[in-house]
Coordinates of C-alpha atoms in Angstrom, one line a residue:
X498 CA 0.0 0.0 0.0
X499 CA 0.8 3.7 -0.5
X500 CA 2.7 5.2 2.3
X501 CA 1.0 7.4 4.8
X502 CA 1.2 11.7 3.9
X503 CA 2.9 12.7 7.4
X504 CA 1.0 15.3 9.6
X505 CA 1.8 18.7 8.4
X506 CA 1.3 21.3 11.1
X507 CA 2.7 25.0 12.2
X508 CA 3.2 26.2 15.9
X509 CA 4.0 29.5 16.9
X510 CA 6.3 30.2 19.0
X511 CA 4.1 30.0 22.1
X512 CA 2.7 27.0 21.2
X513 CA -0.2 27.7 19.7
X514 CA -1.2 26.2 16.1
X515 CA -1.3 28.6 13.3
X516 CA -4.8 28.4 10.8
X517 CA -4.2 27.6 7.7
X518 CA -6.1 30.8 6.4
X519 CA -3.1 33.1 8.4
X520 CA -0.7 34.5 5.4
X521 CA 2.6 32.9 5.0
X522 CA 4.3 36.7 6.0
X523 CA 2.2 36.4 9.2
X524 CA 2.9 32.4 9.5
X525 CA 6.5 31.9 9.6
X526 CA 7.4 33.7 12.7
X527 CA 11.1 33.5 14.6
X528 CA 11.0 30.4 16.8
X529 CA 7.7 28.6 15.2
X530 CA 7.6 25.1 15.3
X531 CA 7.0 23.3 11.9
X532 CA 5.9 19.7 12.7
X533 CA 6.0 17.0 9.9
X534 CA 4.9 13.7 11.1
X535 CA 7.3 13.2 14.1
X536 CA 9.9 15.8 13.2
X537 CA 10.4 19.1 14.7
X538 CA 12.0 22.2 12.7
X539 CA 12.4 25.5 14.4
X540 CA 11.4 28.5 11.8
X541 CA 14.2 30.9 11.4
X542 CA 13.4 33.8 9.1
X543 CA 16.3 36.0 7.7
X544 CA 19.1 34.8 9.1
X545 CA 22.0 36.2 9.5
X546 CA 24.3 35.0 6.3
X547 CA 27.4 36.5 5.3
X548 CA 27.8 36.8 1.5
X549 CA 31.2 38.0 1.3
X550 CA 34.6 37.8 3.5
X551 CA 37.5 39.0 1.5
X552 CA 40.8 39.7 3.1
X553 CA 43.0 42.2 1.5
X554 CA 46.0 40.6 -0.6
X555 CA 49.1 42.1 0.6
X556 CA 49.3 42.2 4.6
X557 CA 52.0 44.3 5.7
X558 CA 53.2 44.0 9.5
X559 CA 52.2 47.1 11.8
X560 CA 49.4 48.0 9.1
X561 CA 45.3 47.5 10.0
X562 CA 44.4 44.2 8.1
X563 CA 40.6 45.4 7.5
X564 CA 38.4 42.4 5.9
X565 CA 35.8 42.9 3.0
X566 CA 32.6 41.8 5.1
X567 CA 29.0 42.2 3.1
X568 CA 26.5 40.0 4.9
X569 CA 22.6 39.6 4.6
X570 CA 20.4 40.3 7.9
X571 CA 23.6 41.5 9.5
X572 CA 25.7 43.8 10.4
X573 CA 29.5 43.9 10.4
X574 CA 29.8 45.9 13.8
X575 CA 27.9 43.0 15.4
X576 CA 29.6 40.2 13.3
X577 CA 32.0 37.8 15.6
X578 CA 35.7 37.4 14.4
X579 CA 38.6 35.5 15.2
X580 CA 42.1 35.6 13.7
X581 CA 44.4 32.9 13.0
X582 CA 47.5 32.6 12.5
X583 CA 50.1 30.1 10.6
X584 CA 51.6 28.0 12.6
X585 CA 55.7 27.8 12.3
X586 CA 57.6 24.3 10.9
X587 CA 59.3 23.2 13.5
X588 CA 63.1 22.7 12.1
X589 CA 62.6 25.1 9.1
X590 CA 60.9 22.2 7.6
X591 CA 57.7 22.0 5.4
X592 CA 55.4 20.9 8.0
X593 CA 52.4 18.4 7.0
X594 CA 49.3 19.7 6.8
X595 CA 48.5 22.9 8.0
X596 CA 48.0 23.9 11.6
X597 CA 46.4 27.5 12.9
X598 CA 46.8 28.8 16.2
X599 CA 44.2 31.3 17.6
X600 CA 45.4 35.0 18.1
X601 CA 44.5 37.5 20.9
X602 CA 42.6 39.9 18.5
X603 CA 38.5 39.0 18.0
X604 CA 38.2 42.5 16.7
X605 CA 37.3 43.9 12.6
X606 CA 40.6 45.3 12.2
X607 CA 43.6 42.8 13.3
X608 CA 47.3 44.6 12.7
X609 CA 49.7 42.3 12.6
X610 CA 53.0 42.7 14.7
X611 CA 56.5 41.7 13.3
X612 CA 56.1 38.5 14.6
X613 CA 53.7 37.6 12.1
X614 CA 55.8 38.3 9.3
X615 CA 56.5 35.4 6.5
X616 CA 53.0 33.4 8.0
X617 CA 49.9 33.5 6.7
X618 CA 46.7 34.8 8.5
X619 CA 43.0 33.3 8.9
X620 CA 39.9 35.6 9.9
X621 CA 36.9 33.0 11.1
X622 CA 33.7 35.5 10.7
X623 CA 30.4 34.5 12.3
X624 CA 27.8 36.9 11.2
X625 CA 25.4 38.3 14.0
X626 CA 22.0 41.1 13.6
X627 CA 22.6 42.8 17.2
X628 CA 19.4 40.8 18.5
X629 CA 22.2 38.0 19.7
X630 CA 20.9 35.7 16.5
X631 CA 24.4 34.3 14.9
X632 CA 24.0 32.4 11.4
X633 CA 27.2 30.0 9.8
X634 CA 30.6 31.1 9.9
X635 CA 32.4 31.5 7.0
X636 CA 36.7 31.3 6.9
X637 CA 39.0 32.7 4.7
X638 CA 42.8 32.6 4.7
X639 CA 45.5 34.9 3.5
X640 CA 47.0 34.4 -0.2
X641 CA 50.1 35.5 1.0
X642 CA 52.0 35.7 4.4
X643 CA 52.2 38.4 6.1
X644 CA 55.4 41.1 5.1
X645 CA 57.7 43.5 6.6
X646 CA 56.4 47.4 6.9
X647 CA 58.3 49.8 5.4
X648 CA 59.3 51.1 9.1
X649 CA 58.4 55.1 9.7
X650 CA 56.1 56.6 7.2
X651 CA 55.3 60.3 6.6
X652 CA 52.1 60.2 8.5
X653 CA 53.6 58.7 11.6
X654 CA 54.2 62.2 12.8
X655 CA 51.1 63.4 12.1
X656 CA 49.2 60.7 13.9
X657 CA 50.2 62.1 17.2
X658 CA 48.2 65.3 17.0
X659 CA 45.5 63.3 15.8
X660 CA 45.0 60.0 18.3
X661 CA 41.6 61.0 19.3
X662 CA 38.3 61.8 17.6
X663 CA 38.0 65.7 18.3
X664 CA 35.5 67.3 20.7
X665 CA 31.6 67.1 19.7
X666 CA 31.6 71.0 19.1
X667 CA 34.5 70.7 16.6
X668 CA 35.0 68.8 13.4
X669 CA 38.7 67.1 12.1
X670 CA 38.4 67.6 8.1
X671 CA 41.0 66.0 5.9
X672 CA 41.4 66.7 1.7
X673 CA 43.4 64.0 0.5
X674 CA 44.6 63.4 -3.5
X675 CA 45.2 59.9 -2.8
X676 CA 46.3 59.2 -6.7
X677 CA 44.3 56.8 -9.0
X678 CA 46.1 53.6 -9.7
X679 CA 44.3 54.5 -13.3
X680 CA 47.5 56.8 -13.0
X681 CA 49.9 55.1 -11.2
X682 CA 50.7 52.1 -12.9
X683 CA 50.9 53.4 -16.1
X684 CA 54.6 53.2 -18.2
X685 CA 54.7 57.0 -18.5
X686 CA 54.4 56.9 -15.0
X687 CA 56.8 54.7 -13.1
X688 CA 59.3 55.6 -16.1
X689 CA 59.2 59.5 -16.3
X690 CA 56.6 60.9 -13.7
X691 CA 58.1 58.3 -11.0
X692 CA 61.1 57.0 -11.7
X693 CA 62.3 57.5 -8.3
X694 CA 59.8 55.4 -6.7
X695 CA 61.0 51.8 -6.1
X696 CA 57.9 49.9 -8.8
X697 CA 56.5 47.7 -5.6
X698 CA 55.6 51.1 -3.8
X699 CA 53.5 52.3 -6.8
X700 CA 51.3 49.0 -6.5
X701 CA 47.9 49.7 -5.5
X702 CA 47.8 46.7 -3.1
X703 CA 50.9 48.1 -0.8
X704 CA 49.9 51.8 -1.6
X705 CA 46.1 50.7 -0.2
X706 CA 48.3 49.6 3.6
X707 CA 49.6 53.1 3.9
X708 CA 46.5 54.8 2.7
X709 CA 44.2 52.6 5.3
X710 CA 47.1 53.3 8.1
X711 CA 47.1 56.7 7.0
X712 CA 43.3 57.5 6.9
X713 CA 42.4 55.3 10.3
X714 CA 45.5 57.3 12.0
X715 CA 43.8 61.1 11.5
X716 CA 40.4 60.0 13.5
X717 CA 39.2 62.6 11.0
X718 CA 35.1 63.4 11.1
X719 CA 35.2 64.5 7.7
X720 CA 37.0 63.0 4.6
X721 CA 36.9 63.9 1.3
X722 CA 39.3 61.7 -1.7
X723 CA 40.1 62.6 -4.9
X724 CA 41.7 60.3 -7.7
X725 CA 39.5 57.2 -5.7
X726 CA 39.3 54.2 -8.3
X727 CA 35.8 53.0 -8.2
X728 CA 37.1 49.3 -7.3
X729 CA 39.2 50.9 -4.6
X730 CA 36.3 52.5 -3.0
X731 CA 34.3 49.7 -2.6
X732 CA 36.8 46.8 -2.2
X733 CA 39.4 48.3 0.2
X734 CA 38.3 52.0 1.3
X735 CA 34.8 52.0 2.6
X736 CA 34.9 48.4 4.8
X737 CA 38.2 49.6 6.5
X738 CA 37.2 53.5 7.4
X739 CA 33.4 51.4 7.9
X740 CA 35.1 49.6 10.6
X741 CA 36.6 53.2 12.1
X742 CA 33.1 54.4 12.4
X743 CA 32.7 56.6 8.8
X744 CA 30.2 56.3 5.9
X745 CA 31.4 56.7 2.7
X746 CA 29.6 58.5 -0.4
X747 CA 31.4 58.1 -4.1
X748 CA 31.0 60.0 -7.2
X749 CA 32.7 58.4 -10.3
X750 CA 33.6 60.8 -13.4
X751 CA 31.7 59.3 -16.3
X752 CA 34.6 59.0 -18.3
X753 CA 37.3 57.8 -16.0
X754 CA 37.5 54.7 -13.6
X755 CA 38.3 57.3 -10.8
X756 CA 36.1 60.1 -9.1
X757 CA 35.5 61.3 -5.5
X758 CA 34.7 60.2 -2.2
X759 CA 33.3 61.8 0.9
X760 CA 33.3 60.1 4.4
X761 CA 31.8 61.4 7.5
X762 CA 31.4 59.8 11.2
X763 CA 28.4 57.8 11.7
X764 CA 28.3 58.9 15.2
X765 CA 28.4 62.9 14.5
X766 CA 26.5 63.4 11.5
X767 CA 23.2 62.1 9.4
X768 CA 23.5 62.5 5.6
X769 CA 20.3 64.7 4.7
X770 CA 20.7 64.9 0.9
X771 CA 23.1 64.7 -1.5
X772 CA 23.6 67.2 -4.4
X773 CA 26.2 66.1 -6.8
X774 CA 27.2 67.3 -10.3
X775 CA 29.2 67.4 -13.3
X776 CA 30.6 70.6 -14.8
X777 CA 29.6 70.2 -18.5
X778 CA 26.3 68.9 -18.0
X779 CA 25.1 70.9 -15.8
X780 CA 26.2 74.1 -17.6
X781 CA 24.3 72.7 -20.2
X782 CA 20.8 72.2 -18.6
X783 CA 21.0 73.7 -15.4
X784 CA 18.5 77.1 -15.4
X785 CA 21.1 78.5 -12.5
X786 CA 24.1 78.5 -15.2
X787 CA 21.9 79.7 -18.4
X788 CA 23.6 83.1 -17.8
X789 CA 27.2 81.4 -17.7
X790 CA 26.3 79.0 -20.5
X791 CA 25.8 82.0 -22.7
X792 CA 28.8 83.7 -21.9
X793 CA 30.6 81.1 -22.6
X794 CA 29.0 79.9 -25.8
X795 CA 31.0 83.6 -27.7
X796 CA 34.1 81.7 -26.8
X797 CA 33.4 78.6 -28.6
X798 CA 37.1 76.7 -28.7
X799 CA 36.8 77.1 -24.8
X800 CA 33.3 76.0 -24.6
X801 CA 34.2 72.9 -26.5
X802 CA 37.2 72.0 -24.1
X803 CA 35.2 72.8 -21.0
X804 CA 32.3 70.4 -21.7
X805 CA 35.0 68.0 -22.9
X806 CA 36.2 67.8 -19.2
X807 CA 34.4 65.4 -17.1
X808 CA 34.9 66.4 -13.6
X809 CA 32.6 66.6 -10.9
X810 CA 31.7 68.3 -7.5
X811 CA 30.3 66.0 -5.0
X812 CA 27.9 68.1 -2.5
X813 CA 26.6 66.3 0.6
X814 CA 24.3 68.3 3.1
X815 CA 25.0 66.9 6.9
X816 CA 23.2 67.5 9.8
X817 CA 25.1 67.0 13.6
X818 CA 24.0 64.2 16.0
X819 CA 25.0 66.3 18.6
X820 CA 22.7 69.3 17.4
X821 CA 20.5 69.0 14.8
X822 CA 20.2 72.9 14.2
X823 CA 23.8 72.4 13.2
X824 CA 24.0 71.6 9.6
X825 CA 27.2 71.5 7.4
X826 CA 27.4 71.9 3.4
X827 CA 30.6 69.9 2.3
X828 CA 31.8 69.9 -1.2
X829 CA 34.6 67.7 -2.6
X830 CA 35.9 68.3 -6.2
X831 CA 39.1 67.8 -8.4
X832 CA 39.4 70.6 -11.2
X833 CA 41.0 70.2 -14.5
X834 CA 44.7 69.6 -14.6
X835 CA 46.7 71.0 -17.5
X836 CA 49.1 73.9 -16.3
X837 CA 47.7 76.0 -19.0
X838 CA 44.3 75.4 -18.3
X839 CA 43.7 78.2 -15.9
X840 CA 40.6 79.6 -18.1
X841 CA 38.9 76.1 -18.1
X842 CA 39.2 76.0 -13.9
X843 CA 38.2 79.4 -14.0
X844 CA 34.7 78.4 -15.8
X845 CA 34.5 74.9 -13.8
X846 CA 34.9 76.9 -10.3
X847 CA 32.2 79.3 -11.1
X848 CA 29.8 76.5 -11.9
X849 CA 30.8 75.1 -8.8
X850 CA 30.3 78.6 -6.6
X851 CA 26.8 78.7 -8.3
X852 CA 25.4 75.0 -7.7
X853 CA 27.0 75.4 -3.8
X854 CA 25.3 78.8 -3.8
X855 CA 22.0 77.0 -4.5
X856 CA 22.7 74.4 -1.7
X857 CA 23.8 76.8 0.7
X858 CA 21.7 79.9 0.0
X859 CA 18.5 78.3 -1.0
X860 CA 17.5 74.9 0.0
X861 CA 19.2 74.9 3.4
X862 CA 19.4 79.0 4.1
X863 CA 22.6 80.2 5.1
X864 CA 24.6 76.6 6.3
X865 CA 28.3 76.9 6.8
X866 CA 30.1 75.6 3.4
X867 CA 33.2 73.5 3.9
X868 CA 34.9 73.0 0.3
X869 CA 38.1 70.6 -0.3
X870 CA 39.2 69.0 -3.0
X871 CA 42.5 69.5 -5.6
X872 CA 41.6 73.1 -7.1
X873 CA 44.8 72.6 -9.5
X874 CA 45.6 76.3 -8.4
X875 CA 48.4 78.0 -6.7
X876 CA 47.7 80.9 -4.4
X877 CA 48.7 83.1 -7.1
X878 CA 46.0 81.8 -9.7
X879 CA 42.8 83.4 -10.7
X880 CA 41.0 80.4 -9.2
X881 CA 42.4 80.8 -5.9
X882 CA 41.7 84.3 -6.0
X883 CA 38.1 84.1 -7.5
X884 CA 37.3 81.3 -4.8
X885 CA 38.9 83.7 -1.7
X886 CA 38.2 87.3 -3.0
X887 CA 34.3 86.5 -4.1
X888 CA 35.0 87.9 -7.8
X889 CA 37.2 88.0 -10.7
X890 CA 37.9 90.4 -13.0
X891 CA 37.6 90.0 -17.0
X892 CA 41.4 91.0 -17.1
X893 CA 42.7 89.0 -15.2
X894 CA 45.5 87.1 -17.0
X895 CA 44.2 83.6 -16.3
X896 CA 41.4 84.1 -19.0
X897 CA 44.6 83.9 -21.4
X898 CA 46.5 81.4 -19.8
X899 CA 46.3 79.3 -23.2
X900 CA 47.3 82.2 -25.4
X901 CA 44.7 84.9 -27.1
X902 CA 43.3 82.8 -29.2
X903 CA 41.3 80.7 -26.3
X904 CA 40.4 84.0 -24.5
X905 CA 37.6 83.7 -22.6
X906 CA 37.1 87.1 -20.8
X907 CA 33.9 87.4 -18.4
X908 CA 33.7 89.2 -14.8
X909 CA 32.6 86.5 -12.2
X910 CA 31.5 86.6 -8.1
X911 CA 30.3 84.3 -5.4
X912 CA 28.3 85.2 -2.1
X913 CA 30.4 83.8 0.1
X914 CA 33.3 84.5 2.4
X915 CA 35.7 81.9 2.0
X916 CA 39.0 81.0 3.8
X917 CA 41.5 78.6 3.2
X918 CA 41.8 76.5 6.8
X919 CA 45.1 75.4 6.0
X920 CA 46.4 78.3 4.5
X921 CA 49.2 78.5 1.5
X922 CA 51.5 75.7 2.6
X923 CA 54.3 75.4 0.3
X924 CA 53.4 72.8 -1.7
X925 CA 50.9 69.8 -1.5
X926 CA 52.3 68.0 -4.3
X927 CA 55.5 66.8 -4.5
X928 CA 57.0 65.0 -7.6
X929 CA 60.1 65.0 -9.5
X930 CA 58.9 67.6 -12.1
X931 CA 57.2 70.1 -9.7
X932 CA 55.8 71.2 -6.6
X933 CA 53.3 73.4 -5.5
X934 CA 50.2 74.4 -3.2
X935 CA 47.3 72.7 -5.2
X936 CA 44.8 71.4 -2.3
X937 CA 42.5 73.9 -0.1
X938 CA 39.9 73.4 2.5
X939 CA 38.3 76.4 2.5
X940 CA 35.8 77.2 5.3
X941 CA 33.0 79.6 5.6
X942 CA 34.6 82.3 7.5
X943 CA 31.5 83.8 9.1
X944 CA 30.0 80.6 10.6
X945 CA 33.7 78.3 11.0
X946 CA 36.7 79.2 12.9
X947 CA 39.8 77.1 12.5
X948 CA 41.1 75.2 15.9
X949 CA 44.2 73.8 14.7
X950 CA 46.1 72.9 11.3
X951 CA 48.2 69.4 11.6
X952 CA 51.6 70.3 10.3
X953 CA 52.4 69.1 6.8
X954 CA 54.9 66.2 6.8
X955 CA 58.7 67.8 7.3
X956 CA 60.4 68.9 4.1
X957 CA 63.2 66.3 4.7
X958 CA 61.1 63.5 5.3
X959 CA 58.9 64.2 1.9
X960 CA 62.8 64.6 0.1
X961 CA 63.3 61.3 2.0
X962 CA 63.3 59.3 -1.3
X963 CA 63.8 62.2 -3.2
X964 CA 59.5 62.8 -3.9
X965 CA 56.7 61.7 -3.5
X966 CA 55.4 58.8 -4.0
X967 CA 57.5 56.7 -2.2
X968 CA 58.2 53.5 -0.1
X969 CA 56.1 55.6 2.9
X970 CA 53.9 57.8 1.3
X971 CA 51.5 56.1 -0.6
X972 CA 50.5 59.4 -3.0
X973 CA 51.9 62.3 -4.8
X974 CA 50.1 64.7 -2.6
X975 CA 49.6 65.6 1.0
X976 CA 46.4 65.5 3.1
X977 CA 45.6 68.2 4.1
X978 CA 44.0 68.1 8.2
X979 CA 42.3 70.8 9.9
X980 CA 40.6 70.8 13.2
X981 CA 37.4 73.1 12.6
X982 CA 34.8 74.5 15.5
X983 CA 31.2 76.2 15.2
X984 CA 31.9 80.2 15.8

């Protein structure tokens, strides 16, 4: 005969049987009982999985080893961890089989100390939703062992001005050019921009250590990237400064593989909106530039190379934990490059005055502006003076910086009062062919006072290696670090 069709029957947690009429989203509670015949499952609904444990590929020793966690009905902050290490042959040998013995650390972020170097690590991640539910672990080991450091780095200085996360009234901004490995790795690079730098300190694998070391090291509440490869954002950048308590927020150029980040700390700000743009499209069909857009379009060898350009200004509107009447408009960009180009950053800054202005002046009336980025100006260009005078001239002799011919001659202004937080250091860029002062936080002068500028790196240790980038400094810049406080 036919076997018997067990019992099929659903208890919820407290015992009770569910009707069969109750919809299945209703049903299948945490902790029901499903019976079939004589067998008893327990209903769990979403747990917590982890979908992804990556470690980075190249470990250095005395450098934050921050894993890639992405998990599903969990969080990383209430995930479990434990790190393993290799253990030692006995006698040099090749031991058989492979045996791990348990470190001290069962935090995110493990650094490894010297003793660690030539073994290999293993992370052991169970993932957990903060309501003490745990779901599989998951275990991934090293591809490498773990290497030597380069010893002291540029930063290491800097780090002890900045061992604690500033006061709740104040606000620790960085601007950092952290250099794309787009531009790097390239031959023209390592053989005439770079040829200083030893080829294994250009890597983007041993240039992402220093960065992470660098970055973790400022407890910064504000941080805002340029020259951020999208892979390098979401790969290495936002899970380790995730695991130091800051959100990140990216803006790719269109045409490039690189664009801009902005972090801030969970803990002292909510993102309200964000309000990013590219230059040449929104000269184009923005109403606020219509005025600028037909300036422009007299000049029309200018106008072609400024809608050619596809940079971007990434505006985020925060508003402080602490006190929500404080909000903060911060602004991140990276202007055209070219030496000559003067009258194309000219054009590109006043788009960027006018779409701020709209942030700042009309949806949230009168917030304090902080803007960072790599203007690609010294303190003697027209853009540095537009951005800190509020105006520019139509003779000034930036609008010919490419010769008559590309003349683009207009009188612009801004509304604000702007300041640059850090000053004119002498240079923030460093490289065998030049150096200069190219990187700004300016600050709204009115509403922002500075409380203290970390000093730049010393001008022998940047010459250390002759420039920069080197063995322990993982860019061709310098990040730029204020401490800022409500006026």
């Amino acid at each position: 005969g036919e076997a018997a069709v067990p019992a099929v029957r659903l208890f919820s947690r407290d015992g009770a049987a569910v009707a069969e009429e109750v919809p299945n989203a209703a049903a299948w509670q945490d902790g029901a009982v499903l019976h079939i015949g004589d067998a008893r499952y327990r209903v769990e609904r979403n747990p917590p999985a982890l979908t992804e444990l990556r470690l980075p590929r190249s470990l250095l020793a005395g450098f934050p080893v921050c894993p890639k966690v992405s998990a599903e009905f969990a969080a990383p902050q209430h995930c479990l961890f434990r790190w393993f290490r290799e253990q030692r042959p006995a006698g040099g040998g090749d031991a058989a089989g492979e045996a791990w013995v348990e470190t001290a650390a069962a935090e995110r972020v493990f650094t490894p100390s010297n003793a660690l170097v030539g073994l290999r690590l293993k992370l052991r991640c169970t993932p957990g939703d903060g309501e003490q539910r745990y779901g599989p672990s998951l275990e991934v080991e090293s591809s490498g062992p773990v290497e030597a450091g380069p010893g002291a780095c540029t930063f290491d200085a800097r780090h002890l001005y900045t061992r604690k996360v500033c006061g709740r009234d104040s606000v620790r901004a960085v601007s950092y050019n952290i250099l794309a490995d787009t531009y790097a790795q390239t031959e023209f690079s390592r053989t005439v921009l770079y040829p200083y730098c030893a080829p294994y300190a250009l890597e983007i694998d041993y240039r992402q250590n220093l960065l992470k070391k660098e970055l973790a090291g400022y407890s910064a509440d504000l941080i805002c990237l340029q020259e951020v490869d999208k892979s390098v954002f979401v790969d290495s950048l936002a899970p380790a400064l995730d695991a130091f308590g800051l959100e990140g927020l990216f803006r790719i150029k269109e045409k490039q593989h690189e664009g801009l980040a902005t972090f801030y700390r969970r803990d002292k700000f909510s993102l309200l909106s964000q309000h990013d743009i590219a230059f040449s499209e929104a000269l184009l069909s923005e109403p606020l530039h219509k005025e600028l857009c037909e300036q422009l379009a007299k000049y029309p060898l200018v106008q072609e190379k400024v809608l050619q350009r596809s940079s971007v200004l990434q505006v985020s509107v925060l508003q402080s934990t602490a006190d929500p009447s404080r909000k903060l408009c911060v602004a991140n960009t990276h202007l055209y490059w070219h030496p000559k180009g003067g009258n194309i950053r000219l054009i590109q800054i006043a788009v960027a005055m006018s779409h701020i202005g709209h942030v700042a002046c009309d949806l949230y009336p009168s917030i304090p502006v902080v803007f960072c980025g790599d203007f690609n100006s010294t303190p003697s260009s027209g853009t540095y003076s537009f951005i800190s005078s509020g105006g520019i001239a139509e003779d000034h002799e930036d609008w010919v910086s490419n010769g008559e011919e590309e003349r683009c001659s207009m009188s612009l202004s801004h509304p604000f009062q702007l300041l640059s937080a850090c000053g004119e250091p002498a240079y923030t860029n460093y490289v065998g062919g030049f150096h200069g002062c190219l990187d700004y936080i300016f600050i709204d002068k009115n509403a922002l006072e500075v409380e203290q500028v970390i000093p730049l790196p010393s001008h022998e240790e940047i010459t250390t290696h002759q420039a920069l980038p080197s063995v322990s400094h993982p860019s061709d810049h310098i990040a730029l670090i204020c401490d800022l406080k409500w006026k």
